[in-house]
Amino acid sequence: MTRHDPEGLADVIRQFDEDDGYLDFASLGPPGRAVLDERRELSEVVGRARFGAIDPLYAATDRLESAVADATGFSRGNVVFQPSTSSGMMHTMFGLTGQVAVSRGEYPSTTTAAARASESLAAMTPLWFDPAHGRVTPGALRDVLTPDCRAVVVSVVDYRTGYLADLEGIRQIVGDRLLIVDAVQGFGVVDAPWTVADIVVSGGQKWLRAGWGTGFMALSDRAAETLVPVFSGFDAAHASSLEPDAVADAPPAPRRGAGAFMTGMPDPLAAAALATSLELTARAGVAAINSAVAERVSQLIDAADEVGLEVVSPRATTERAGIVVLAPPEHRLTALTAALFNHGVTATARGGTVRLSAHASTSAVTLDLVRDALGDYAATPE
């Protein structure tokens, strides 16, 4: 991670203008002014198509790869743009061979990619397992891994439970198997040891606040050599700089390394937006962002405790990131969601729980709105 100045976090927070009451960053992180300005200015360039102005746009991909390399610790040559976490996970699952350990509780983009790869190519076989409380821990993996298992998939932060995975502990259990990490629910707010993984995929629309259509895939040297680039398009070949007619009769082989995992040319506007977001994050410092998020999460947990509302997400700071999951009695779920709605609090309700997710920019007013909403909920007759 690049160095940051002491005032970086405050300056970065001032970039954001989300309305008070917004607590759904685990679904979408509203972009800040710098990202919106970047997209707007580059859209103007594309719209006018002035002489000589289009070609420089393609440098945005180089800028993105450098920003991801700085943020993850992976080499720039092992980083490639992806339009989403799902896209990176499809590349990954279809490129694996052998048995792959996958929790059934992983986000559907992972479980679906695993199922599709197994059904279509039969080169990989999912080793499905159901960890206790939905938490993929080193102990849970120790109980399910087999000698035939070649890879393990885990989310750095579980989207339902808010659990922050122990990547270093998991790495020890995984041994020489490939470790694949879905980073989208933690990247930008969790100071994780990314390089213990072999493959890291993430979208930029959540905690990085770069907007939809942004993401990346980072690979270790070993993963870059062993993962098969099944979906590797013309732009992922060394010959992509040639005229299409020159290779039409002899489709080029994929290049080596991360660059093979492209199906088409990266969107330069999306690449620039994600690069801008990563540069802002680097300026603030992930550790500083994480500390601010932790403070707000603690306040949300305290507010729930004050009214006796069960918190089923982790309480320990070492096991959580920005997600708080509330579990009211089944017959009280509607009362809770109505109270939040009436106070203008944006959250996600699913499976009998309510998920609140706070960022460093979450305001004191937002936290007060939650307290007021929970107070009304507690005062509602059962």
mmCIF file of C-alpha atoms in Angstrom, residues 23 25 157 161-162 189-190 207 289-305 311 313-326 356-360 362-363 367 370-371 374:
data_model
loop_
_atom_site.group_PDB
_atom_site.id
_atom_site.type_symbol
_atom_site.label_atom_id
_atom_site.label_comp_id
_atom_site.label_asym_id
_atom_site.label_seq_id
_atom_site.Cartn_x
_atom_site.Cartn_y
_atom_site.Cartn_z
ATOM 1 C CA LEU A 23 -26.289 1.655 5.404
ATOM 2 C CA PHE A 25 -22.497 -0.616 1.313
ATOM 3 C CA VAL A 157 -15.966 -11.334 4.306
ATOM 4 C CA THR A 161 -22.878 -13.359 8.265
ATOM 5 C CA GLY A 162 -20.335 -10.537 8.044
ATOM 6 C CA VAL A 189 -11.887 -1.612 4.134
ATOM 7 C CA VAL A 190 -9.996 -4.731 5.257
ATOM 8 C CA TRP A 207 -16.693 -0.950 -0.597
ATOM 9 C CA ILE A 289 -10.521 3.351 6.837
ATOM 10 C CA ASN A 290 -10.813 0.066 8.728
ATOM 11 C CA SER A 291 -10.555 1.860 12.067
ATOM 12 C CA ALA A 292 -13.308 4.314 11.100
ATOM 13 C CA VAL A 293 -15.546 1.484 9.895
ATOM 14 C CA ALA A 294 -14.918 -0.499 13.093
ATOM 15 C CA GLU A 295 -15.995 2.467 15.214
ATOM 16 C CA ARG A 296 -19.273 2.811 13.333
ATOM 17 C CA VAL A 297 -19.944 -0.923 13.437
ATOM 18 C CA SER A 298 -19.432 -0.901 17.206
ATOM 19 C CA GLN A 299 -21.976 1.891 17.519
ATOM 20 C CA LEU A 300 -24.505 -0.084 15.460
ATOM 21 C CA ILE A 301 -23.983 -3.130 17.679
ATOM 22 C CA ASP A 302 -24.393 -0.979 20.797
ATOM 23 C CA ALA A 303 -27.647 0.454 19.406
ATOM 24 C CA ALA A 304 -28.995 -3.063 18.851
ATOM 25 C CA ASP A 305 -27.943 -4.143 22.345
ATOM 26 C CA VAL A 311 -26.787 -9.472 16.674
ATOM 27 C CA SER A 313 -22.722 -11.214 13.023
ATOM 28 C CA PRO A 314 -19.326 -11.269 14.796
ATOM 29 C CA ARG A 315 -18.703 -8.828 17.618
ATOM 30 C CA ALA A 316 -14.921 -9.191 17.856
ATOM 31 C CA THR A 317 -13.101 -6.649 15.717
ATOM 32 C CA THR A 318 -10.767 -9.384 14.458
ATOM 33 C CA GLU A 319 -13.733 -11.311 13.019
ATOM 34 C CA ARG A 320 -15.736 -8.540 11.398
ATOM 35 C CA ALA A 321 -15.516 -5.826 8.775
ATOM 36 C CA GLY A 322 -18.378 -3.454 7.917
ATOM 37 C CA ILE A 323 -21.418 -5.716 8.197
ATOM 38 C CA VAL A 324 -23.832 -5.991 11.134
ATOM 39 C CA VAL A 325 -26.598 -8.608 10.927
ATOM 40 C CA LEU A 326 -29.675 -8.255 13.131
ATOM 41 C CA LEU A 356 -26.638 -3.001 8.039
ATOM 42 C CA SER A 357 -23.304 -2.100 6.453
ATOM 43 C CA ALA A 358 -21.410 1.057 7.363
ATOM 44 C CA HIS A 359 -18.450 2.814 5.737
ATOM 45 C CA ALA A 360 -15.985 5.428 6.945
ATOM 46 C CA THR A 362 -21.278 6.971 7.547
ATOM 47 C CA SER A 363 -22.402 10.046 9.445
ATOM 48 C CA LEU A 367 -26.273 6.411 13.439
ATOM 49 C CA VAL A 370 -30.741 3.905 13.428
ATOM 50 C CA ARG A 371 -31.051 4.462 17.171
ATOM 51 C CA LEU A 374 -34.623 0.761 16.848
#
